[in-house]
mmCIF file of C-alpha atoms (C1' of nucleotides) and ligand atoms in Angstrom:
data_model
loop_
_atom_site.group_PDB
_atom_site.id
_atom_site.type_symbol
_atom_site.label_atom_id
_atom_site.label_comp_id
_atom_site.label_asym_id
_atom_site.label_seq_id
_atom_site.Cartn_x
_atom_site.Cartn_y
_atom_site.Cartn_z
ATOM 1 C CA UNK A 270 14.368 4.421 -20.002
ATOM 2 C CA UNK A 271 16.736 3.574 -22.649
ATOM 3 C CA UNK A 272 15.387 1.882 -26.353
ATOM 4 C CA UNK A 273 15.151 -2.106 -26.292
ATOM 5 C CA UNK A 274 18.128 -1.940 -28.038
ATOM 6 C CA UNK A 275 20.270 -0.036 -25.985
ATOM 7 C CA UNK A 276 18.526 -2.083 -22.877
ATOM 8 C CA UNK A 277 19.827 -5.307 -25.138
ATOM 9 C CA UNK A 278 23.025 -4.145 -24.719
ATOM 10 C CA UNK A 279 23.122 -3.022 -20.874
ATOM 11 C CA UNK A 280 21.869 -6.771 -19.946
ATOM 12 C CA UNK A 281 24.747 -8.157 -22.149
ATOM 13 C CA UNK A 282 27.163 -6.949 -20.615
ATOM 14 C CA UNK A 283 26.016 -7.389 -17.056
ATOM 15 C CA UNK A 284 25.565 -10.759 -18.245
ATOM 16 C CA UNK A 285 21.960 -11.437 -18.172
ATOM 17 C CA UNK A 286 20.214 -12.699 -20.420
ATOM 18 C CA UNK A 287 17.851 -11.846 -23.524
ATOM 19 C CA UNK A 288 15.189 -13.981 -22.985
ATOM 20 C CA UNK A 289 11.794 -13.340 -24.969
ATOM 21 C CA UNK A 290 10.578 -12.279 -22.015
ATOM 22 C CA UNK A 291 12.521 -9.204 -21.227
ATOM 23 C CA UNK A 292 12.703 -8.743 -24.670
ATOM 24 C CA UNK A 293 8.582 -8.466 -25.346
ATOM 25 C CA UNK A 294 9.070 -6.096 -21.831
ATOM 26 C CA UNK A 295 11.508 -3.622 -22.651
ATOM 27 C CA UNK A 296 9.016 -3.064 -25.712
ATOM 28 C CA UNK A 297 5.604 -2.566 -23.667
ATOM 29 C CA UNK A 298 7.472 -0.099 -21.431
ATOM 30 C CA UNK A 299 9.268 1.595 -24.320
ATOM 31 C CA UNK A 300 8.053 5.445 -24.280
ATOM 32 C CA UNK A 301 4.765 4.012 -22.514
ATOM 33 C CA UNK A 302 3.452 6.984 -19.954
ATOM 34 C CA UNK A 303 0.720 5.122 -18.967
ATOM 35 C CA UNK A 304 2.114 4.445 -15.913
ATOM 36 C CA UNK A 305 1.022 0.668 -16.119
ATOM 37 C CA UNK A 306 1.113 -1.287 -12.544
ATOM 38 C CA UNK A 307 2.818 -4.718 -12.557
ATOM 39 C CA UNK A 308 -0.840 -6.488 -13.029
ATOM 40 C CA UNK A 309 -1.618 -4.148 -16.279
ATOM 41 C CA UNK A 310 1.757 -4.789 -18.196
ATOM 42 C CA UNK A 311 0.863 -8.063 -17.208
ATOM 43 C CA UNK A 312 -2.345 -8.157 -19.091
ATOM 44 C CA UNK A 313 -1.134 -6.929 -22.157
ATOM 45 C CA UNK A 314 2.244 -9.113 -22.137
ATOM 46 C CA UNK A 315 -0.473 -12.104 -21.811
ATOM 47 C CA UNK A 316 -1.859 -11.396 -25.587
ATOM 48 C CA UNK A 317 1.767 -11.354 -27.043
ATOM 49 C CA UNK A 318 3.118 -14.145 -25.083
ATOM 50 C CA UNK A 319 0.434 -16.075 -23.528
ATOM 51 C CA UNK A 320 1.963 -18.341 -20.413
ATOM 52 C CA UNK A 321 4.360 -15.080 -19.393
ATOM 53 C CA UNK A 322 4.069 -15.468 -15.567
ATOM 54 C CA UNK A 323 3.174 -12.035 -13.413
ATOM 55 C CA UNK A 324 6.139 -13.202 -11.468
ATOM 56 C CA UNK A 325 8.922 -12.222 -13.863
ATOM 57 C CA UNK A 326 6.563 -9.364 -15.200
ATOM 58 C CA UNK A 327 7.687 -8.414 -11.350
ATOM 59 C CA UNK A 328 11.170 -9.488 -11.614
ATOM 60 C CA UNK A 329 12.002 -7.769 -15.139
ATOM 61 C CA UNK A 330 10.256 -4.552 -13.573
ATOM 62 C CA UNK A 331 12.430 -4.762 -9.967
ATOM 63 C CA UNK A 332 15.750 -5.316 -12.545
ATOM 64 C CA UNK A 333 15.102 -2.299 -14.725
ATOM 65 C CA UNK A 334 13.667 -0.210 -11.396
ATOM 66 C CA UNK A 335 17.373 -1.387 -9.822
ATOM 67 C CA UNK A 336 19.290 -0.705 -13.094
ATOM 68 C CA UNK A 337 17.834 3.207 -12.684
ATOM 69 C CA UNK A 338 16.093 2.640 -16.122
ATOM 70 C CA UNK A 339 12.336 2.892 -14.651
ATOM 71 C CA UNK A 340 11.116 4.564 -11.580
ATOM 72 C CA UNK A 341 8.518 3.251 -9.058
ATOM 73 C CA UNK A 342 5.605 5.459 -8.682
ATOM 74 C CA UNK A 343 3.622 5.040 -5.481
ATOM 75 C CA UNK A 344 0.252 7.013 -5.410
ATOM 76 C CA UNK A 345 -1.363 5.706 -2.850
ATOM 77 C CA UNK A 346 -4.076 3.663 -4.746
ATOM 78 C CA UNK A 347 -2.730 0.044 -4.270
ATOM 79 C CA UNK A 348 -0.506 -1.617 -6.677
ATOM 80 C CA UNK A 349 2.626 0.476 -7.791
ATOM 81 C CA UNK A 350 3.046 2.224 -10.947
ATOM 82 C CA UNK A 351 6.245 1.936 -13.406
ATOM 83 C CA UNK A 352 7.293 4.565 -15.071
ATOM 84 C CA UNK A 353 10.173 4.836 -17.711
ATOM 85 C CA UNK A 354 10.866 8.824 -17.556
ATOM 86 C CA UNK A 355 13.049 9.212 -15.820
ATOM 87 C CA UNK A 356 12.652 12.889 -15.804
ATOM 88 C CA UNK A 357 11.975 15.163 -13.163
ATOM 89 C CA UNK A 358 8.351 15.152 -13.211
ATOM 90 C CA UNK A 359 5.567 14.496 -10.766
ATOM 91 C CA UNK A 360 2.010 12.929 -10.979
ATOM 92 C CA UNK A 361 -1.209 13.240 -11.276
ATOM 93 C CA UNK A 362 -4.316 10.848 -10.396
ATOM 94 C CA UNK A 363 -7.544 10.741 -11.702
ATOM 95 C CA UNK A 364 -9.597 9.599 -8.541
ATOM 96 C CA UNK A 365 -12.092 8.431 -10.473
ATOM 97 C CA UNK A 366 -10.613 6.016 -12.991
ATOM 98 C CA UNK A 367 -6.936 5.605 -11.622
ATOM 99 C CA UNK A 368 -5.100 7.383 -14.286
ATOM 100 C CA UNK A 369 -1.754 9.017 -13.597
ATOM 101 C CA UNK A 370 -0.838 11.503 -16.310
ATOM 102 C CA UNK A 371 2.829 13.203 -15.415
ATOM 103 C CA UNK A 372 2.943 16.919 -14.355
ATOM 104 C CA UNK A 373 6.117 18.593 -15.143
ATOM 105 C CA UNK A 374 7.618 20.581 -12.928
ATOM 106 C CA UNK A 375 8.162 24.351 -13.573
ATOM 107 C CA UNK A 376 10.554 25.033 -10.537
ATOM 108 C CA UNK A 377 12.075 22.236 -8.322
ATOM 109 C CA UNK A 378 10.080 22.379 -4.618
ATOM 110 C CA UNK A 379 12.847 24.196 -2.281
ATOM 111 C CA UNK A 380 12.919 22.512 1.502
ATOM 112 C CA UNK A 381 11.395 25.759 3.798
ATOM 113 C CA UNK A 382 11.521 25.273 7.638
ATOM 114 C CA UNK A 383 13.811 21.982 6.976
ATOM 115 C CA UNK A 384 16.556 24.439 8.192
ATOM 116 C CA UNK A 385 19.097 22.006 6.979
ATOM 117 C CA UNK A 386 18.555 19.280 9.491
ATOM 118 C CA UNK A 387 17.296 16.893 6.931
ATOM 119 C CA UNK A 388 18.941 15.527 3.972
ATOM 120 C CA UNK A 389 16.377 14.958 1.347
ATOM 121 C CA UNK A 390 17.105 12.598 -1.657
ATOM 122 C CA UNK A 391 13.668 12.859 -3.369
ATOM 123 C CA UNK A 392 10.912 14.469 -3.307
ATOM 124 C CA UNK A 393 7.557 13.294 -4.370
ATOM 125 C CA UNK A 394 4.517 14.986 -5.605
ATOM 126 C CA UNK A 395 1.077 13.801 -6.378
ATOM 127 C CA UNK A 396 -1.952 15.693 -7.688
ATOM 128 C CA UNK A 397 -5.202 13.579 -6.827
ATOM 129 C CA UNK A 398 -8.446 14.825 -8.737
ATOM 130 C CA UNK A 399 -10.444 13.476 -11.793
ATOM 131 C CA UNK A 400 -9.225 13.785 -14.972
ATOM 132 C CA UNK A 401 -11.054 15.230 -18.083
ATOM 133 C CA UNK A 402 -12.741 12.093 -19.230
ATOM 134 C CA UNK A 403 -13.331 11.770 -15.397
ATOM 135 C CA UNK A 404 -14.967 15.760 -14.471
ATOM 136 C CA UNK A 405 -18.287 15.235 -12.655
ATOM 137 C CA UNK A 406 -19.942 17.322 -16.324
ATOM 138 C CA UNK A 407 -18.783 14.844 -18.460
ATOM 139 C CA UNK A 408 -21.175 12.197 -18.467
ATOM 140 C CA UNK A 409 -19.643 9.487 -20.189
ATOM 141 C CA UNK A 410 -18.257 6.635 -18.118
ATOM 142 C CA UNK A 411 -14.905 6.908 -16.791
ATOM 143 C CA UNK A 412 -12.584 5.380 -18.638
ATOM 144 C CA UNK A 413 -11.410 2.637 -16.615
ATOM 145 C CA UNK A 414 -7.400 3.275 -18.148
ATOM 146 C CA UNK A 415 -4.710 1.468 -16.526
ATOM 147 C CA UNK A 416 -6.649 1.277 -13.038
ATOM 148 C CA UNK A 417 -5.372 -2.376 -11.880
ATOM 149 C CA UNK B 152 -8.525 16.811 14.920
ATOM 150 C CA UNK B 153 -10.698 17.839 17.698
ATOM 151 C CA UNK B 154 -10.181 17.477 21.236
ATOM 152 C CA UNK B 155 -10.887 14.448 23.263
ATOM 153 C CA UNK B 156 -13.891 15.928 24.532
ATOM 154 C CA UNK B 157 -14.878 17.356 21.213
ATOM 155 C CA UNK B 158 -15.063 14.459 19.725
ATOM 156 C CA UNK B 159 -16.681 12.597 22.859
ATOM 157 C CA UNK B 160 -19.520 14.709 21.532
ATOM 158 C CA UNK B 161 -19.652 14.548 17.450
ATOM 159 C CA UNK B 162 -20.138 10.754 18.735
ATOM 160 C CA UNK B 163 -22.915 11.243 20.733
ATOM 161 C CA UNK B 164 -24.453 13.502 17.970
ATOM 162 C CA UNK B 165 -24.374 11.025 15.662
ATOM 163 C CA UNK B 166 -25.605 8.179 18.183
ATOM 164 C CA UNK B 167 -22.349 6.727 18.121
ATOM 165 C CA UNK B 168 -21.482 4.833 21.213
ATOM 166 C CA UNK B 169 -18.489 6.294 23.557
ATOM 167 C CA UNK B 170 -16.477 3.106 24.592
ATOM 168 C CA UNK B 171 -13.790 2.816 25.807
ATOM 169 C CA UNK B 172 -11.740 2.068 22.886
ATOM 170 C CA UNK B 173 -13.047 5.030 21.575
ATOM 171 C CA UNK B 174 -12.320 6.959 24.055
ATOM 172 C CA UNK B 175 -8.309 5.631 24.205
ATOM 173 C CA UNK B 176 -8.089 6.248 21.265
ATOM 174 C CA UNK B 177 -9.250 9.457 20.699
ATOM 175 C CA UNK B 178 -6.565 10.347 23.834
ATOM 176 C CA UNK B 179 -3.862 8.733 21.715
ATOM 177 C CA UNK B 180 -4.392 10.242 18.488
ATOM 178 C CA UNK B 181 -5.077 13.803 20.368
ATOM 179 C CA UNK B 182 -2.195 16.517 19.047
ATOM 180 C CA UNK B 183 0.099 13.057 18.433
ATOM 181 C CA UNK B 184 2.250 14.409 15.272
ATOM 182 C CA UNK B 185 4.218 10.942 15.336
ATOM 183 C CA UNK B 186 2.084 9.796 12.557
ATOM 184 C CA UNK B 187 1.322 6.479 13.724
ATOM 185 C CA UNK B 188 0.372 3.292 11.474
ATOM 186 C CA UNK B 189 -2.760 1.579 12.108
ATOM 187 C CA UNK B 190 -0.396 -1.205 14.236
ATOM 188 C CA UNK B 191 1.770 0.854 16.119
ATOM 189 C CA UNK B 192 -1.021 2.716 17.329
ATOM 190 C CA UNK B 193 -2.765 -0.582 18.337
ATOM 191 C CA UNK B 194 0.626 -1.254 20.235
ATOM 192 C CA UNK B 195 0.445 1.561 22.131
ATOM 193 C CA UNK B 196 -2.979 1.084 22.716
ATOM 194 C CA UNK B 197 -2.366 -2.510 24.498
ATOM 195 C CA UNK B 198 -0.580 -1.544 26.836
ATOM 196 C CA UNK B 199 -3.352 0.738 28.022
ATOM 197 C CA UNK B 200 -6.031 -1.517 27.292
ATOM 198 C CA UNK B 201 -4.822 -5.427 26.893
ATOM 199 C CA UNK B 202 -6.513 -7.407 24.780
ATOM 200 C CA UNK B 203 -8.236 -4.744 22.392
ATOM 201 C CA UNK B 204 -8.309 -5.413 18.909
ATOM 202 C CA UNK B 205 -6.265 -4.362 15.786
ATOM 203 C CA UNK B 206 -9.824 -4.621 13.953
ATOM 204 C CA UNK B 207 -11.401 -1.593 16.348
ATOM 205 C CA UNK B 208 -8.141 0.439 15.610
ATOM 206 C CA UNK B 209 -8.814 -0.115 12.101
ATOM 207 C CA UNK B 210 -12.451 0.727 12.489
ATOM 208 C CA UNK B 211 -11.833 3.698 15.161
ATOM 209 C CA UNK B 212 -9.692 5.098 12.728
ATOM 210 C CA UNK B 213 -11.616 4.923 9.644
ATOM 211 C CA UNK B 214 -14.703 6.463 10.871
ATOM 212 C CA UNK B 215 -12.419 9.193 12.111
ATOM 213 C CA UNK B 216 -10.814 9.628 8.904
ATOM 214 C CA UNK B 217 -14.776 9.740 7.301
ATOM 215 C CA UNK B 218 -15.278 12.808 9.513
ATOM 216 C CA UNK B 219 -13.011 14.517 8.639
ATOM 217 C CA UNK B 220 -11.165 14.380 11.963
ATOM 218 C CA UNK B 221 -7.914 12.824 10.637
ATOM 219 C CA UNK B 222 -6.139 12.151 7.312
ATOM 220 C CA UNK B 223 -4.631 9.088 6.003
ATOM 221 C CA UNK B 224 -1.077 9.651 4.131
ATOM 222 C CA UNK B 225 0.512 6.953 2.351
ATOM 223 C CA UNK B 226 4.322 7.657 1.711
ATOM 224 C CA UNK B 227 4.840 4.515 0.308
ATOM 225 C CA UNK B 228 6.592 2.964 3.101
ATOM 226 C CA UNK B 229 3.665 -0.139 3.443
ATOM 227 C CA UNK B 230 1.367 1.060 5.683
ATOM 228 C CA UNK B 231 -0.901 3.885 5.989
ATOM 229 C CA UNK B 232 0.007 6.597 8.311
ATOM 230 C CA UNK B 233 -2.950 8.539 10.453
ATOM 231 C CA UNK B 234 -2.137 11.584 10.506
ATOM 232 C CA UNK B 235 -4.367 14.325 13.118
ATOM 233 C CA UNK B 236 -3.315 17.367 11.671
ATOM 234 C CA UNK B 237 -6.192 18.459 9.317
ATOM 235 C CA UNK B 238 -3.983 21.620 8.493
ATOM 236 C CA UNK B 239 -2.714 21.857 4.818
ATOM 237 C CA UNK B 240 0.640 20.397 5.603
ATOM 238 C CA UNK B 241 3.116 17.601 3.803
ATOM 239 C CA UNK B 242 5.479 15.195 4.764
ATOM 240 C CA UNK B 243 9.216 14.071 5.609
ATOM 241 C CA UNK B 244 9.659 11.007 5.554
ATOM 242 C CA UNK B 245 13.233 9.156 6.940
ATOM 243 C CA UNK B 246 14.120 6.132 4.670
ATOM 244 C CA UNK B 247 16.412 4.867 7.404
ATOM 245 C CA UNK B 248 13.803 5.016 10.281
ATOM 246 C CA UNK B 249 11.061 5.604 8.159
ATOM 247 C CA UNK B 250 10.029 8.102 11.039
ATOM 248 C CA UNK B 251 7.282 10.940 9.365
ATOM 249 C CA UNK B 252 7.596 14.443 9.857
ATOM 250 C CA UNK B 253 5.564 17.677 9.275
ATOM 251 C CA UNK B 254 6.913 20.068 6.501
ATOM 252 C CA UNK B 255 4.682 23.358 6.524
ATOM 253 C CA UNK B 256 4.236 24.680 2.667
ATOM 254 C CA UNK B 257 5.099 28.637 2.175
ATOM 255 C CA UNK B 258 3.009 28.682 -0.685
ATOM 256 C CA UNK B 259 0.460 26.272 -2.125
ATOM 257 C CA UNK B 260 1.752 24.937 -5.503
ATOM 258 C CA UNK B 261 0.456 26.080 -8.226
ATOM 259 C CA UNK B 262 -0.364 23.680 -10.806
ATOM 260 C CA UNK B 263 1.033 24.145 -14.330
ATOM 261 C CA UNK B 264 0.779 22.983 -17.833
ATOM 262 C CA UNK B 265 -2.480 21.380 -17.153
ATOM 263 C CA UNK B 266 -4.348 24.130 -18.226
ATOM 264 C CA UNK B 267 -7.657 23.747 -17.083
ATOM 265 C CA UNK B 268 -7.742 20.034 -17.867
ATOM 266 C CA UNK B 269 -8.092 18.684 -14.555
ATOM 267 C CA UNK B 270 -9.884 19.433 -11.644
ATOM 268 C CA UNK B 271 -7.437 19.254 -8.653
ATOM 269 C CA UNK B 272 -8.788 18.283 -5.466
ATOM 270 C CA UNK B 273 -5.729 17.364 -3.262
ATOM 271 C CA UNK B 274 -2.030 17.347 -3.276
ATOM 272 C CA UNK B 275 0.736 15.781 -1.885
ATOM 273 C CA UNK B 276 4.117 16.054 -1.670
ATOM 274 C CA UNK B 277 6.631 13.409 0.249
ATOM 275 C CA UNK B 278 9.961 14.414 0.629
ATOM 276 C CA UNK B 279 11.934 10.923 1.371
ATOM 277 C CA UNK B 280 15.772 11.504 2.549
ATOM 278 C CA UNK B 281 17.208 11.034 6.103
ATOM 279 C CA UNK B 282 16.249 12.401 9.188
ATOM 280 C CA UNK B 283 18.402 14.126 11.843
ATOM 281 C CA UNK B 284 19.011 10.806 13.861
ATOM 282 C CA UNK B 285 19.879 9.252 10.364
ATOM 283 C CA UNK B 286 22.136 11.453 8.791
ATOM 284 C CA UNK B 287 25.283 9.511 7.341
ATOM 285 C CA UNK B 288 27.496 11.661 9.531
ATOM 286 C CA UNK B 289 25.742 10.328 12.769
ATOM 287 C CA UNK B 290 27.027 6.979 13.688
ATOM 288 C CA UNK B 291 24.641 6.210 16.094
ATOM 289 C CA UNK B 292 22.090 3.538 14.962
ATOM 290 C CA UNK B 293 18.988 4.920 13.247
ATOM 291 C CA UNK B 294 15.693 5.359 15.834
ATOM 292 C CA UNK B 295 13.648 2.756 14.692
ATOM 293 C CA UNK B 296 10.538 4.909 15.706
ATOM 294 C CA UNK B 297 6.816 4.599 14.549
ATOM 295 C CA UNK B 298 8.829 1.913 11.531
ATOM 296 C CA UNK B 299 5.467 -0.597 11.446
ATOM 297 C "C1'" DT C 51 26.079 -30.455 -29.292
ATOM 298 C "C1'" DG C 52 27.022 -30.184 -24.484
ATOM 299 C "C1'" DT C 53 27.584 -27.466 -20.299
ATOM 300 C "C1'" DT C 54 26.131 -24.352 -17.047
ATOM 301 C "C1'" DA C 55 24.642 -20.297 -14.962
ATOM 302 C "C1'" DA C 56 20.765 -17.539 -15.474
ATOM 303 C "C1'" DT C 57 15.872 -17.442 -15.830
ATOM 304 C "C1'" DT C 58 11.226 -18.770 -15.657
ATOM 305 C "C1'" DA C 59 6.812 -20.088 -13.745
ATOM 306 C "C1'" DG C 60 4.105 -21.725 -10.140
ATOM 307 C "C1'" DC C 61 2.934 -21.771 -5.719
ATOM 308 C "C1'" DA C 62 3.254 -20.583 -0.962
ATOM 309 C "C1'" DA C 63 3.670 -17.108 2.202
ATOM 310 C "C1'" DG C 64 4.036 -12.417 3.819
ATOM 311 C "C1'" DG C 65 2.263 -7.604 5.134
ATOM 312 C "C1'" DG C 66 -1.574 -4.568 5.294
ATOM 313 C "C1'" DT C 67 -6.380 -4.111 5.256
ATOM 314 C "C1'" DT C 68 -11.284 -5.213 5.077
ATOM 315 C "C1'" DG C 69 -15.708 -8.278 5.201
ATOM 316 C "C1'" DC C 70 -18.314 -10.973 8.049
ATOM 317 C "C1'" DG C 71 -20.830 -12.595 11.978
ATOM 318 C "C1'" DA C 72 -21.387 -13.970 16.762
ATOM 319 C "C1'" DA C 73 -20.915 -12.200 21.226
ATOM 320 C "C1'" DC C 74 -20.994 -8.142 23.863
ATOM 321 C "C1'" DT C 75 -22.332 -3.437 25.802
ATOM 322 C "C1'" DA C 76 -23.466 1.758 26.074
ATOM 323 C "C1'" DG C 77 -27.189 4.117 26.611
ATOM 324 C "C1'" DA C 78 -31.996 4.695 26.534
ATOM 325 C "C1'" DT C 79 -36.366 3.477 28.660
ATOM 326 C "C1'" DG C 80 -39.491 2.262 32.392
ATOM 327 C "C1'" DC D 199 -32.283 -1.308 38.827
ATOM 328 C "C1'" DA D 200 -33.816 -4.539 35.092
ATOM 329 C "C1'" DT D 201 -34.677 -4.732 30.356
ATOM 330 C "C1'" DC D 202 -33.990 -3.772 25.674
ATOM 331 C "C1'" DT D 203 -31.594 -2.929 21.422
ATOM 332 C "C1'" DA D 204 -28.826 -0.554 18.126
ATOM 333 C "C1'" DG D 205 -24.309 -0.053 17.910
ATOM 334 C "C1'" DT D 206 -19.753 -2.107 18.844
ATOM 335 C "C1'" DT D 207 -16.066 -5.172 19.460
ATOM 336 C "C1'" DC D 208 -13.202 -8.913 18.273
ATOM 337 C "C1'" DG D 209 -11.513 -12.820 15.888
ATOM 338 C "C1'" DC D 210 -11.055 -14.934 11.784
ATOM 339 C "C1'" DA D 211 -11.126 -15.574 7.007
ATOM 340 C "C1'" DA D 212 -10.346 -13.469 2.866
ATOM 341 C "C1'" DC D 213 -8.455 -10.023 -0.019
ATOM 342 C "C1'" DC D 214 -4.794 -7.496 -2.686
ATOM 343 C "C1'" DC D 215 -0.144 -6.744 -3.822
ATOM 344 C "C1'" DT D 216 4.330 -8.407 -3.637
ATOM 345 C "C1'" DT D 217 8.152 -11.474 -2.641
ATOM 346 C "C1'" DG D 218 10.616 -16.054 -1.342
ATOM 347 C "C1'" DC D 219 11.507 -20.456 -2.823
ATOM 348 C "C1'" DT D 220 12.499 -24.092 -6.076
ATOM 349 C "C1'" DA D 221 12.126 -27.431 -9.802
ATOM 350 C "C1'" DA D 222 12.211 -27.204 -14.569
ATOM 351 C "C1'" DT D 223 13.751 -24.700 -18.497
ATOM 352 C "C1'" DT D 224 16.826 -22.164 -21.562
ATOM 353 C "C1'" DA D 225 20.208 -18.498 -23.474
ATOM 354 C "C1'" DA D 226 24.809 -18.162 -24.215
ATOM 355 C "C1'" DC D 227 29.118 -19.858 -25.085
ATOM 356 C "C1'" DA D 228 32.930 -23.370 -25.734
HETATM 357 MN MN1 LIG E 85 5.496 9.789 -14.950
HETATM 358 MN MN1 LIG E 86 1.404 15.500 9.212
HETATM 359 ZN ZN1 LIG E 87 -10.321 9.707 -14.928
HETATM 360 ZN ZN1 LIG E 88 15.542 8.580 10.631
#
DNA sequence: TGTTAATTAGCAAGGGTTGCGAACTAGATG
DNA sequence: CATCTAGTTCGCAACCCTTGCTAATTAACA
């Protein structure tokens, strides 16, 4: 995702506006790889600007998603993730607690057995397990990060 | 997943009643790589058996999925897939048709640059693209199959 | 300062799934 | 075959996540 600034800028010119809003969210998301779900960024916008509404928390995410500036992370445990990098990376989940921590990629996957009868436009990896503050010897509580 | 009969007896083992949802069911889901949702498999079902319920799908399935019989994938399209194939397999998955297919992994991925950190217990990978009925090049109108 | 198109916030509604409980039944027992 | 009962089914309400709708608000610009 590109700075607040250069995000500024973008919305200018496609004539949208800068409203506090989208202002206080291009911020929050700004180099954030927590991979926060709509309800989370929610949460935290709340302290900054109490009365924000979860529905343009959702509207200023599906805007950025459609601009290409943030992906949408599904991994399977109920609400969607956003994620800013934009990167070729994949995911992992911590079963336990719900944290998804990115896993680069040494090699891009190459299609076997597809034999050229698909056409594939992404591809989408996801590591489920428990992360360290999560691993069955540690016996401090998981860390309930980012799980809504 | 097991055979019909197979199963017929795990039930019994485990004092588990063989009805005759059950029993549909099972026949339904046996060697069935269409990876159904919960509701198109509850379609399919009525016809056989009018007037069973989307609630015993649901249930039928998830005590399937507890033994171990069947897994659940989510490729993000909405709804959970059930998926019969226990082998370690991943998924196609058609954004036009939204149709799931079976991609068979030449090597297990390994994981790298977590070092250690995590404790992996289960990966997936979804490729997303378009499917042979869906390809750009054919004009004919996408197969809405197994969509719900 | 006024105008207006864009935006917000609230609420309703939608899709998918699960909790609950009353009615029903497979299977065991005599 | 009649009885019994633990297990099952089914319908409905409720839940979570997300989106549609709309009246009220506001950023941007003349
Ligand atoms: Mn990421
Ligand atoms: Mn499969
Ligand atoms: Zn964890
Ligand atoms: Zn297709």
């Amino acid at each position: 995702m590109h700075s607040p600034t250069e995000l500024a800028e973008k919305f200018r010119e496609k004539q949208l506006k800068l409203t506090p809003q989208r202002q206080l969210l291009f911020g929050l998301l700004h180099q954030n790889d927590s991979h926060p779900s709509a309800e989370s960024l929610f949460e935290v916008a709340s302290k900054q600007m109490p009365g924000i509404s979860l529905r343009t928390v959702y509207q200023t995410l599906g805007e950025l998603a459609e601009m290409g500036e943030l992906q949408l992370v599904d991994v399977g445990t109920g609400a969607k993730r956003f994620d800013p990098n934009m990167t070729d990376h994949h995911h992992f989940v911590c079963e336990s607690c719900g944290a998804v921590r990115d896993v680069e990629i040494a090699a891009k996957p190459k299609m076997r057995g597809g034999s050229g009868k698909f056409v594939i436009s992404q591809v989408g990896v996801v590591f489920h397990g428990r992360c360290e503050n999560c691993v069955p010897t540690a016996k401090r509580s998981p860390a309930q990060q980012a799980k809504k």
